[in-house]
């Protein structure tokens, strides 16, 4: 007898995963892949959306051929701040532009001068001024920088909803993707910001749904979910099972500290320190702060591997060593300078250098997470994603928050 199963595609910027769960949400299987990047028309690195599409459809077909499981539903989580633009026939109309791509200063000035200034838009949309990371600004750039391309766009879908379309053929917009520092959502009005209508962007957006929406079925009657912004998706199981105040640190390329119990209005000072609000899959505001720590970790372990002539993933073998950290503190080795500025010859070996890197990351993490705790009586901090499996990170974080269960 076949086991009923749920198929999940979890698309991070670096790692892509395909996961199968049974009806009790117990993991049946997991497969990871890293896809080669391509470049856009300006030569800037970007996700190869064609390769990603091929991988999703191929994996879906492979899973359906398995004799031991019966897939009942499929859903997607993916990184935010990235649009896939489609034409009338749902064909991809542009590259998937990288959210790290520098934003033209003239267009940035034009936008904020037109709509009341950076501080006003940031406050109303709960979005720090982040250039291409404000995905609404990517569409604005196309409208004024490549008008002929813009005119050809029928739908602009955030990446999770594009992935859903590859199987469902039903374009949709998910509230959790719109609510992640996009510049598009007016949190006070609980709707698209006025500037979206003035630019006519609402015509490019598919119908808006909550994240628990089923948007289609395959010919085999397999239900297709709408797709979710990955950080918002990470919150769902914790909100389901824990009702006392907690913070979730969702770690990946970005480390996002999410506090669904902090309902205070975002201040200008918080916005300037990279605080923002997300929307949960139910459309409720979630106060958050961001740290680019996963990316920094990725770059620094490459540097460590080169210098100490170790494998890239050698850090996974390094165990937490409290004595080593104590010695470094006693010798006053923690200078306060970023790890990236330190010369690796200063360290006795890989283990000491890696402990120093993690100490540096957790110092920044502590400051970032404290922004959303803001004096609240938090009982638990959960760590989801890669750093949750890192014993050095977890031990240092527990030390940084002695009164909270980590």
mmCIF file of C-alpha atoms in Angstrom:
data_model
loop_
_atom_site.group_PDB
_atom_site.id
_atom_site.type_symbol
_atom_site.label_atom_id
_atom_site.label_comp_id
_atom_site.label_asym_id
_atom_site.label_seq_id
_atom_site.Cartn_x
_atom_site.Cartn_y
_atom_site.Cartn_z
ATOM 1 C CA UNK A 1 0.000 0.000 0.000
ATOM 2 C CA UNK A 2 1.304 3.455 -0.935
ATOM 3 C CA UNK A 3 2.042 5.937 1.839
ATOM 4 C CA UNK A 4 0.158 9.280 1.473
ATOM 5 C CA UNK A 5 2.731 12.085 1.225
ATOM 6 C CA UNK A 6 3.189 15.842 0.921
ATOM 7 C CA UNK A 7 5.887 17.182 -1.404
ATOM 8 C CA UNK A 8 7.711 20.404 -0.525
ATOM 9 C CA UNK A 9 10.170 22.379 -2.631
ATOM 10 C CA UNK A 10 12.267 24.643 -0.383
ATOM 11 C CA UNK A 11 14.281 27.037 -2.565
ATOM 12 C CA UNK A 12 17.022 29.002 -0.841
ATOM 13 C CA UNK A 13 19.456 31.300 -2.580
ATOM 14 C CA UNK A 14 22.256 28.732 -2.132
ATOM 15 C CA UNK A 15 20.579 25.398 -1.368
ATOM 16 C CA UNK A 16 17.514 23.940 -3.033
ATOM 17 C CA UNK A 17 15.714 21.077 -1.286
ATOM 18 C CA UNK A 18 12.981 18.640 -2.210
ATOM 19 C CA UNK A 19 11.327 17.068 0.832
ATOM 20 C CA UNK A 20 8.644 14.443 1.334
ATOM 21 C CA UNK A 21 6.545 14.278 4.509
ATOM 22 C CA UNK A 22 3.924 11.794 5.640
ATOM 23 C CA UNK A 23 0.560 12.936 6.983
ATOM 24 C CA UNK A 24 2.008 13.292 10.498
ATOM 25 C CA UNK A 25 4.673 15.645 9.019
ATOM 26 C CA UNK A 26 7.389 13.086 9.611
ATOM 27 C CA UNK A 27 10.195 13.434 7.063
ATOM 28 C CA UNK A 28 10.260 10.561 4.557
ATOM 29 C CA UNK A 29 13.127 11.808 2.381
ATOM 30 C CA UNK A 30 15.197 14.914 1.652
ATOM 31 C CA UNK A 31 17.404 15.802 -1.295
ATOM 32 C CA UNK A 32 19.652 18.874 -1.628
ATOM 33 C CA UNK A 33 21.107 20.504 -4.703
ATOM 34 C CA UNK A 34 23.030 23.671 -5.568
ATOM 35 C CA UNK A 35 22.366 25.074 -9.034
ATOM 36 C CA UNK A 36 24.873 27.093 -11.038
ATOM 37 C CA UNK A 37 24.055 30.795 -11.297
ATOM 38 C CA UNK A 38 23.785 32.596 -14.614
ATOM 39 C CA UNK A 39 24.031 36.342 -15.395
ATOM 40 C CA UNK A 40 21.458 38.909 -16.472
ATOM 41 C CA UNK A 41 21.820 41.189 -19.523
ATOM 42 C CA UNK A 42 24.148 43.478 -17.518
ATOM 43 C CA UNK A 43 26.438 40.599 -16.541
ATOM 44 C CA UNK A 44 25.265 40.610 -12.892
ATOM 45 C CA UNK A 45 24.957 37.140 -11.265
ATOM 46 C CA UNK A 46 21.386 35.879 -11.080
ATOM 47 C CA UNK A 47 19.395 32.749 -10.333
ATOM 48 C CA UNK A 48 19.103 30.579 -13.456
ATOM 49 C CA UNK A 49 15.318 30.480 -13.443
ATOM 50 C CA UNK A 50 15.217 28.123 -16.441
ATOM 51 C CA UNK A 51 17.435 25.592 -14.647
ATOM 52 C CA UNK A 52 15.345 26.012 -11.480
ATOM 53 C CA UNK A 53 12.110 25.422 -13.418
ATOM 54 C CA UNK A 54 13.551 22.330 -15.078
ATOM 55 C CA UNK A 55 14.692 20.972 -11.698
ATOM 56 C CA UNK A 56 11.243 21.488 -10.097
ATOM 57 C CA UNK A 57 9.317 19.839 -12.955
ATOM 58 C CA UNK A 58 11.827 16.998 -13.251
ATOM 59 C CA UNK A 59 11.784 16.247 -9.508
ATOM 60 C CA UNK A 60 7.988 16.391 -9.463
ATOM 61 C CA UNK A 61 7.830 13.806 -12.269
ATOM 62 C CA UNK A 62 10.394 11.581 -10.517
ATOM 63 C CA UNK A 63 8.474 11.616 -7.243
ATOM 64 C CA UNK A 64 5.214 10.698 -8.997
ATOM 65 C CA UNK A 65 6.901 7.589 -10.386
ATOM 66 C CA UNK A 66 7.764 6.270 -6.918
ATOM 67 C CA UNK A 67 5.912 3.058 -6.069
ATOM 68 C CA UNK A 68 6.020 3.531 -2.283
ATOM 69 C CA UNK A 69 4.232 6.884 -1.931
ATOM 70 C CA UNK A 70 1.061 8.604 -3.074
ATOM 71 C CA UNK A 71 1.561 12.387 -3.349
ATOM 72 C CA UNK A 72 -1.550 14.231 -2.156
ATOM 73 C CA UNK A 73 -0.297 17.822 -2.150
ATOM 74 C CA UNK A 74 2.628 20.036 -3.173
ATOM 75 C CA UNK A 75 3.764 23.352 -1.759
ATOM 76 C CA UNK A 76 6.732 25.662 -2.056
ATOM 77 C CA UNK A 77 8.804 27.963 0.101
ATOM 78 C CA UNK A 78 11.400 30.254 -1.432
ATOM 79 C CA UNK A 79 13.477 33.304 -0.696
ATOM 80 C CA UNK A 80 11.758 36.665 -1.027
ATOM 81 C CA UNK A 81 12.544 39.954 -2.761
ATOM 82 C CA UNK A 82 12.701 38.260 -6.167
ATOM 83 C CA UNK A 83 10.172 38.620 -8.983
ATOM 84 C CA UNK A 84 9.668 36.338 -11.940
ATOM 85 C CA UNK A 85 7.972 38.335 -14.706
ATOM 86 C CA UNK A 86 5.701 36.396 -17.091
ATOM 87 C CA UNK A 87 4.096 37.280 -20.423
ATOM 88 C CA UNK A 88 0.527 36.573 -21.579
ATOM 89 C CA UNK A 89 1.339 32.884 -22.212
ATOM 90 C CA UNK A 90 3.000 32.524 -18.773
ATOM 91 C CA UNK A 91 6.445 32.364 -20.375
ATOM 92 C CA UNK A 92 9.370 33.944 -18.506
ATOM 93 C CA UNK A 93 9.798 37.491 -19.835
ATOM 94 C CA UNK A 94 13.010 38.629 -18.055
ATOM 95 C CA UNK A 95 15.928 37.217 -16.076
ATOM 96 C CA UNK A 96 15.292 36.670 -12.364
ATOM 97 C CA UNK A 97 17.073 39.827 -11.230
ATOM 98 C CA UNK A 98 19.295 39.439 -8.176
ATOM 99 C CA UNK A 99 18.118 41.367 -5.115
ATOM 100 C CA UNK A 100 21.764 42.291 -4.456
ATOM 101 C CA UNK A 101 22.020 44.141 -7.786
ATOM 102 C CA UNK A 102 22.868 47.840 -7.200
ATOM 103 C CA UNK A 103 19.895 50.142 -7.751
ATOM 104 C CA UNK A 104 20.238 53.218 -10.019
ATOM 105 C CA UNK A 105 20.505 56.345 -7.861
ATOM 106 C CA UNK A 106 18.538 58.483 -10.341
ATOM 107 C CA UNK A 107 15.531 56.131 -10.222
ATOM 108 C CA UNK A 108 15.733 55.826 -6.457
ATOM 109 C CA UNK A 109 15.702 59.637 -6.145
ATOM 110 C CA UNK A 110 12.849 59.922 -8.662
ATOM 111 C CA UNK A 111 10.743 57.400 -6.723
ATOM 112 C CA UNK A 112 11.223 58.815 -3.225
ATOM 113 C CA UNK A 113 10.929 62.444 -4.416
ATOM 114 C CA UNK A 114 7.603 61.565 -6.081
ATOM 115 C CA UNK A 115 6.103 59.712 -3.130
ATOM 116 C CA UNK A 116 7.072 61.716 -0.054
ATOM 117 C CA UNK A 117 10.613 60.715 0.831
ATOM 118 C CA UNK A 118 12.478 57.704 2.176
ATOM 119 C CA UNK A 119 11.385 58.029 5.810
ATOM 120 C CA UNK A 120 7.664 58.218 4.978
ATOM 121 C CA UNK A 121 7.621 55.274 2.557
ATOM 122 C CA UNK A 122 9.833 53.186 4.864
ATOM 123 C CA UNK A 123 7.510 53.781 7.820
ATOM 124 C CA UNK A 124 4.267 53.179 5.902
ATOM 125 C CA UNK A 125 5.512 50.025 4.141
ATOM 126 C CA UNK A 126 7.608 48.731 7.111
ATOM 127 C CA UNK A 127 10.463 48.401 4.604
ATOM 128 C CA UNK A 128 13.945 49.811 5.200
ATOM 129 C CA UNK A 129 15.347 51.558 2.116
ATOM 130 C CA UNK A 130 17.112 48.614 0.468
ATOM 131 C CA UNK A 131 17.167 49.264 -3.283
ATOM 132 C CA UNK A 132 16.623 46.021 -5.223
ATOM 133 C CA UNK A 133 15.814 44.178 -1.960
ATOM 134 C CA UNK A 134 12.566 46.160 -1.988
ATOM 135 C CA UNK A 135 11.093 44.013 -4.763
ATOM 136 C CA UNK A 136 8.541 46.652 -5.756
ATOM 137 C CA UNK A 137 11.501 48.790 -6.789
ATOM 138 C CA UNK A 138 12.539 46.103 -9.291
ATOM 139 C CA UNK A 139 9.256 46.564 -11.150
ATOM 140 C CA UNK A 140 9.624 50.364 -10.937
ATOM 141 C CA UNK A 141 13.103 50.005 -12.489
ATOM 142 C CA UNK A 142 11.690 48.001 -15.395
ATOM 143 C CA UNK A 143 8.877 50.498 -16.008
ATOM 144 C CA UNK A 144 11.247 53.452 -16.336
ATOM 145 C CA UNK A 145 14.446 51.698 -17.453
ATOM 146 C CA UNK A 146 13.073 49.109 -19.912
ATOM 147 C CA UNK A 147 9.521 50.270 -20.801
ATOM 148 C CA UNK A 148 9.215 47.858 -23.760
ATOM 149 C CA UNK A 149 9.999 44.908 -21.458
ATOM 150 C CA UNK A 150 7.588 46.260 -18.807
ATOM 151 C CA UNK A 151 4.746 46.492 -21.356
ATOM 152 C CA UNK A 152 5.235 42.814 -22.238
ATOM 153 C CA UNK A 153 4.719 41.695 -18.615
ATOM 154 C CA UNK A 154 1.316 40.186 -17.823
ATOM 155 C CA UNK A 155 2.151 38.951 -14.290
ATOM 156 C CA UNK A 156 4.904 39.802 -11.818
ATOM 157 C CA UNK A 157 5.068 36.945 -9.327
ATOM 158 C CA UNK A 158 7.308 36.550 -6.320
ATOM 159 C CA UNK A 159 9.478 33.459 -6.586
ATOM 160 C CA UNK A 160 7.337 31.142 -4.362
ATOM 161 C CA UNK A 161 4.252 31.898 -6.479
ATOM 162 C CA UNK A 162 6.168 31.419 -9.718
ATOM 163 C CA UNK A 163 7.228 27.962 -8.501
ATOM 164 C CA UNK A 164 3.577 27.202 -7.782
ATOM 165 C CA UNK A 165 2.618 28.300 -11.314
ATOM 166 C CA UNK A 166 5.078 25.810 -12.842
ATOM 167 C CA UNK A 167 2.664 23.062 -11.713
ATOM 168 C CA UNK A 168 -0.694 24.797 -11.164
ATOM 169 C CA UNK A 169 -0.730 27.217 -14.155
ATOM 170 C CA UNK A 170 -2.788 29.480 -11.844
ATOM 171 C CA UNK A 171 -1.042 32.835 -11.135
ATOM 172 C CA UNK A 172 -1.577 34.123 -7.611
ATOM 173 C CA UNK A 173 -0.096 36.563 -5.105
ATOM 174 C CA UNK A 174 0.645 35.446 -1.552
ATOM 175 C CA UNK A 175 0.298 37.852 1.360
ATOM 176 C CA UNK A 176 3.533 36.667 3.045
ATOM 177 C CA UNK A 177 5.584 37.448 -0.081
ATOM 178 C CA UNK A 178 4.018 40.899 -0.545
ATOM 179 C CA UNK A 179 4.652 41.607 3.153
ATOM 180 C CA UNK A 180 8.439 41.103 3.156
ATOM 181 C CA UNK A 181 10.192 44.509 2.755
ATOM 182 C CA UNK A 182 8.740 44.961 -0.738
ATOM 183 C CA UNK A 183 7.718 48.667 -0.426
ATOM 184 C CA UNK A 184 4.349 47.512 -1.786
ATOM 185 C CA UNK A 185 2.174 47.053 1.321
ATOM 186 C CA UNK A 186 0.732 49.815 3.483
ATOM 187 C CA UNK A 187 0.634 48.209 6.941
ATOM 188 C CA UNK A 188 -1.745 50.790 8.422
ATOM 189 C CA UNK A 189 -4.252 50.480 5.562
ATOM 190 C CA UNK A 190 -3.699 46.715 5.247
ATOM 191 C CA UNK A 191 -3.574 46.926 1.465
ATOM 192 C CA UNK A 192 -1.322 47.909 -1.399
ATOM 193 C CA UNK A 193 0.254 51.338 -0.909
ATOM 194 C CA UNK A 194 -1.204 54.262 -2.864
ATOM 195 C CA UNK A 195 1.921 54.502 -5.025
ATOM 196 C CA UNK A 196 1.267 50.970 -6.366
ATOM 197 C CA UNK A 197 -2.048 52.154 -7.857
ATOM 198 C CA UNK A 198 -0.593 55.425 -9.138
ATOM 199 C CA UNK A 199 2.009 53.420 -11.086
ATOM 200 C CA UNK A 200 -0.604 50.896 -12.281
ATOM 201 C CA UNK A 201 1.302 47.990 -10.762
ATOM 202 C CA UNK A 202 -1.814 46.343 -9.353
ATOM 203 C CA UNK A 203 -2.622 45.341 -12.964
ATOM 204 C CA UNK A 204 0.601 43.286 -13.035
ATOM 205 C CA UNK A 205 -0.203 41.424 -9.828
ATOM 206 C CA UNK A 206 -2.259 38.233 -9.729
ATOM 207 C CA UNK A 207 -5.172 37.856 -7.237
ATOM 208 C CA UNK A 208 -4.096 38.094 -3.591
ATOM 209 C CA UNK A 209 -4.603 35.145 -1.234
ATOM 210 C CA UNK A 210 -3.563 33.981 2.218
ATOM 211 C CA UNK A 211 -0.802 31.373 2.370
ATOM 212 C CA UNK A 212 -3.089 28.407 3.090
ATOM 213 C CA UNK A 213 -4.806 28.726 -0.310
ATOM 214 C CA UNK A 214 -4.967 25.805 -2.745
ATOM 215 C CA UNK A 215 -4.512 27.345 -6.213
ATOM 216 C CA UNK A 216 -4.903 24.329 -8.454
ATOM 217 C CA UNK A 217 -4.796 20.602 -8.987
ATOM 218 C CA UNK A 218 -2.838 18.452 -11.387
ATOM 219 C CA UNK A 219 -4.606 15.937 -13.635
ATOM 220 C CA UNK A 220 -3.904 13.372 -10.903
ATOM 221 C CA UNK A 221 -5.923 15.497 -8.439
ATOM 222 C CA UNK A 222 -2.772 16.522 -6.527
ATOM 223 C CA UNK A 223 -3.445 19.812 -4.729
ATOM 224 C CA UNK A 224 -0.996 22.669 -5.413
ATOM 225 C CA UNK A 225 -0.371 25.272 -2.700
ATOM 226 C CA UNK A 226 0.212 28.957 -3.319
ATOM 227 C CA UNK A 227 3.826 28.975 -2.059
ATOM 228 C CA UNK A 228 5.196 30.949 0.899
ATOM 229 C CA UNK A 229 7.987 33.369 1.628
ATOM 230 C CA UNK A 230 10.548 31.179 3.424
ATOM 231 C CA UNK A 231 10.951 33.213 6.625
ATOM 232 C CA UNK A 232 7.177 33.458 7.065
ATOM 233 C CA UNK A 233 6.853 29.730 6.358
ATOM 234 C CA UNK A 234 9.445 28.985 9.050
ATOM 235 C CA UNK A 235 7.189 30.606 11.684
ATOM 236 C CA UNK A 236 4.102 28.462 11.052
ATOM 237 C CA UNK A 237 4.920 25.325 13.099
ATOM 238 C CA UNK A 238 6.131 27.413 16.051
ATOM 239 C CA UNK A 239 2.984 29.553 16.094
ATOM 240 C CA UNK A 240 0.939 26.345 15.949
ATOM 241 C CA UNK A 241 2.572 24.666 18.945
ATOM 242 C CA UNK A 242 3.845 27.489 21.201
ATOM 243 C CA UNK A 243 1.655 30.208 22.646
ATOM 244 C CA UNK A 244 3.954 31.887 25.197
ATOM 245 C CA UNK A 245 6.076 34.723 23.754
ATOM 246 C CA UNK A 246 9.056 33.479 21.728
ATOM 247 C CA UNK A 247 11.459 34.691 19.061
ATOM 248 C CA UNK A 248 12.382 32.625 16.017
ATOM 249 C CA UNK A 249 15.754 33.146 14.356
ATOM 250 C CA UNK A 250 15.336 31.776 10.839
ATOM 251 C CA UNK A 251 18.855 31.223 9.515
ATOM 252 C CA UNK A 252 20.052 30.878 5.953
ATOM 253 C CA UNK A 253 21.712 33.444 3.694
ATOM 254 C CA UNK A 254 19.943 35.983 5.921
ATOM 255 C CA UNK A 255 19.357 35.441 9.631
ATOM 256 C CA UNK A 256 15.909 36.839 10.363
ATOM 257 C CA UNK A 257 14.808 37.349 13.980
ATOM 258 C CA UNK A 258 11.001 37.187 14.058
ATOM 259 C CA UNK A 259 8.880 38.212 17.042
ATOM 260 C CA UNK A 260 5.180 37.622 16.324
ATOM 261 C CA UNK A 261 4.312 38.935 19.812
ATOM 262 C CA UNK A 262 5.836 42.409 19.343
ATOM 263 C CA UNK A 263 3.065 44.663 18.029
ATOM 264 C CA UNK A 264 4.738 48.031 18.621
ATOM 265 C CA UNK A 265 4.867 50.353 15.634
ATOM 266 C CA UNK A 266 8.182 50.443 13.785
ATOM 267 C CA UNK A 267 10.206 53.535 14.600
ATOM 268 C CA UNK A 268 12.457 55.360 12.170
ATOM 269 C CA UNK A 269 15.449 54.377 14.309
ATOM 270 C CA UNK A 270 14.494 50.689 14.094
ATOM 271 C CA UNK A 271 14.092 50.926 10.322
ATOM 272 C CA UNK A 272 17.560 52.445 10.060
ATOM 273 C CA UNK A 273 18.917 49.420 11.983
ATOM 274 C CA UNK A 274 17.372 47.005 9.459
ATOM 275 C CA UNK A 275 14.191 46.253 11.389
ATOM 276 C CA UNK A 276 11.023 45.678 9.419
ATOM 277 C CA UNK A 277 7.660 43.953 9.528
ATOM 278 C CA UNK A 278 6.736 40.735 7.769
ATOM 279 C CA UNK A 279 3.221 39.510 7.179
ATOM 280 C CA UNK A 280 2.366 36.025 8.394
ATOM 281 C CA UNK A 281 0.476 33.655 6.084
ATOM 282 C CA UNK A 282 -2.690 34.924 7.831
ATOM 283 C CA UNK A 283 -1.800 38.543 7.026
ATOM 284 C CA UNK A 284 -0.755 39.516 10.576
ATOM 285 C CA UNK A 285 2.280 41.807 11.106
ATOM 286 C CA UNK A 286 5.420 40.172 12.532
ATOM 287 C CA UNK A 287 8.225 42.421 13.766
ATOM 288 C CA UNK A 288 11.608 41.309 12.455
ATOM 289 C CA UNK A 289 15.270 42.253 12.176
ATOM 290 C CA UNK A 290 17.729 41.039 9.549
ATOM 291 C CA UNK A 291 21.404 40.110 9.519
ATOM 292 C CA UNK A 292 23.376 38.997 6.445
ATOM 293 C CA UNK A 293 25.210 36.441 8.592
ATOM 294 C CA UNK A 294 24.697 33.287 6.529
ATOM 295 C CA UNK A 295 26.245 34.953 3.490
ATOM 296 C CA UNK A 296 29.154 36.254 5.589
ATOM 297 C CA UNK A 297 29.706 32.780 7.063
ATOM 298 C CA UNK A 298 29.757 31.293 3.558
ATOM 299 C CA UNK A 299 32.399 33.785 2.377
ATOM 300 C CA UNK A 300 34.606 33.413 5.463
ATOM 301 C CA UNK A 301 34.659 29.592 5.524
ATOM 302 C CA UNK A 302 35.928 29.740 1.928
ATOM 303 C CA UNK A 303 38.718 32.038 3.122
ATOM 304 C CA UNK A 304 39.505 29.713 6.054
ATOM 305 C CA UNK A 305 39.572 26.665 3.760
ATOM 306 C CA UNK A 306 42.046 28.353 1.403
ATOM 307 C CA UNK A 307 44.344 29.587 4.178
ATOM 308 C CA UNK A 308 44.407 26.414 6.288
ATOM 309 C CA UNK A 309 44.167 24.069 3.279
ATOM 310 C CA UNK A 310 40.991 22.359 4.454
ATOM 311 C CA UNK A 311 37.781 21.300 2.728
ATOM 312 C CA UNK A 312 35.080 23.986 2.391
ATOM 313 C CA UNK A 313 32.824 22.099 4.826
ATOM 314 C CA UNK A 314 35.583 21.431 7.380
ATOM 315 C CA UNK A 315 33.820 23.768 9.830
ATOM 316 C CA UNK A 316 31.172 21.056 10.275
ATOM 317 C CA UNK A 317 33.760 18.941 12.133
ATOM 318 C CA UNK A 318 34.716 21.700 14.600
ATOM 319 C CA UNK A 319 33.287 21.093 18.070
ATOM 320 C CA UNK A 320 32.478 23.833 20.564
ATOM 321 C CA UNK A 321 35.511 24.540 22.754
ATOM 322 C CA UNK A 322 34.747 26.852 25.683
ATOM 323 C CA UNK A 323 38.379 26.748 26.885
ATOM 324 C CA UNK A 324 39.634 27.943 23.507
ATOM 325 C CA UNK A 325 37.243 30.906 23.618
ATOM 326 C CA UNK A 326 38.216 31.683 27.209
ATOM 327 C CA UNK A 327 41.910 31.734 26.256
ATOM 328 C CA UNK A 328 41.182 34.090 23.365
ATOM 329 C CA UNK A 329 39.229 36.425 25.648
ATOM 330 C CA UNK A 330 41.977 36.320 28.303
ATOM 331 C CA UNK A 331 44.576 37.156 25.648
ATOM 332 C CA UNK A 332 42.320 40.013 24.488
ATOM 333 C CA UNK A 333 42.139 38.604 20.961
ATOM 334 C CA UNK A 334 38.599 39.878 20.390
ATOM 335 C CA UNK A 335 39.507 43.306 19.085
ATOM 336 C CA UNK A 336 36.032 44.354 18.021
ATOM 337 C CA UNK A 337 37.136 44.493 14.385
ATOM 338 C CA UNK A 338 35.027 42.446 11.916
ATOM 339 C CA UNK A 339 36.436 38.976 11.307
ATOM 340 C CA UNK A 340 36.743 39.759 7.585
ATOM 341 C CA UNK A 341 39.373 42.413 8.432
ATOM 342 C CA UNK A 342 41.532 40.094 10.545
ATOM 343 C CA UNK A 343 44.656 38.408 9.157
ATOM 344 C CA UNK A 344 44.356 34.621 9.449
ATOM 345 C CA UNK A 345 48.049 34.301 10.335
ATOM 346 C CA UNK A 346 47.083 35.727 13.740
ATOM 347 C CA UNK A 347 45.380 32.414 14.605
ATOM 348 C CA UNK A 348 47.052 29.214 15.796
ATOM 349 C CA UNK A 349 44.861 27.042 13.590
ATOM 350 C CA UNK A 350 41.514 26.536 11.869
ATOM 351 C CA UNK A 351 39.587 25.780 15.085
ATOM 352 C CA UNK A 352 40.629 28.991 16.805
ATOM 353 C CA UNK A 353 39.898 31.083 13.711
ATOM 354 C CA UNK A 354 36.480 29.469 13.231
ATOM 355 C CA UNK A 355 35.533 30.024 16.875
ATOM 356 C CA UNK A 356 36.502 33.666 16.428
ATOM 357 C CA UNK A 357 34.327 33.935 13.299
ATOM 358 C CA UNK A 358 31.336 32.465 15.133
ATOM 359 C CA UNK A 359 31.921 34.729 18.129
ATOM 360 C CA UNK A 360 31.846 37.706 15.762
ATOM 361 C CA UNK A 361 28.629 36.517 14.072
ATOM 362 C CA UNK A 362 26.857 35.866 17.388
ATOM 363 C CA UNK A 363 27.823 39.346 18.695
ATOM 364 C CA UNK A 364 26.039 40.825 15.673
ATOM 365 C CA UNK A 365 23.183 38.330 16.035
ATOM 366 C CA UNK A 366 22.645 39.328 19.651
ATOM 367 C CA UNK A 367 22.317 43.005 18.738
ATOM 368 C CA UNK A 368 19.972 42.178 15.850
ATOM 369 C CA UNK A 369 17.728 39.861 17.919
ATOM 370 C CA UNK A 370 17.574 42.307 20.839
ATOM 371 C CA UNK A 371 15.971 44.855 18.506
ATOM 372 C CA UNK A 372 12.820 42.712 18.255
ATOM 373 C CA UNK A 373 12.856 41.469 21.867
ATOM 374 C CA UNK A 374 12.767 45.111 23.012
ATOM 375 C CA UNK A 375 12.403 44.398 26.744
ATOM 376 C CA UNK A 376 9.643 41.792 26.349
ATOM 377 C CA UNK A 377 9.508 38.762 28.642
ATOM 378 C CA UNK A 378 10.554 36.230 26.010
ATOM 379 C CA UNK A 379 10.716 32.627 27.307
ATOM 380 C CA UNK A 380 12.302 30.862 24.321
ATOM 381 C CA UNK A 381 14.460 31.552 21.287
ATOM 382 C CA UNK A 382 14.163 28.974 18.506
ATOM 383 C CA UNK A 383 16.843 28.694 15.825
ATOM 384 C CA UNK A 384 15.681 27.291 12.504
ATOM 385 C CA UNK A 385 17.908 26.451 9.531
ATOM 386 C CA UNK A 386 21.656 25.948 9.147
ATOM 387 C CA UNK A 387 22.960 27.686 12.270
ATOM 388 C CA UNK A 388 20.539 25.629 14.381
ATOM 389 C CA UNK A 389 22.794 22.635 13.635
ATOM 390 C CA UNK A 390 25.977 24.569 14.510
ATOM 391 C CA UNK A 391 27.052 23.763 18.115
ATOM 392 C CA UNK A 392 29.333 26.808 18.381
ATOM 393 C CA UNK A 393 26.611 29.209 17.260
ATOM 394 C CA UNK A 394 24.063 27.621 19.584
ATOM 395 C CA UNK A 395 26.346 27.628 22.635
ATOM 396 C CA UNK A 396 27.416 31.234 22.074
ATOM 397 C CA UNK A 397 23.809 32.327 21.541
ATOM 398 C CA UNK A 398 22.726 30.592 24.760
ATOM 399 C CA UNK A 399 25.523 32.445 26.601
ATOM 400 C CA UNK A 400 24.365 35.752 25.100
ATOM 401 C CA UNK A 401 20.787 35.192 26.353
ATOM 402 C CA UNK A 402 21.298 33.580 29.802
ATOM 403 C CA UNK A 403 17.716 34.102 30.984
ATOM 404 C CA UNK A 404 16.102 32.602 27.896
ATOM 405 C CA UNK A 405 15.881 28.996 26.775
ATOM 406 C CA UNK A 406 17.632 28.711 23.387
#
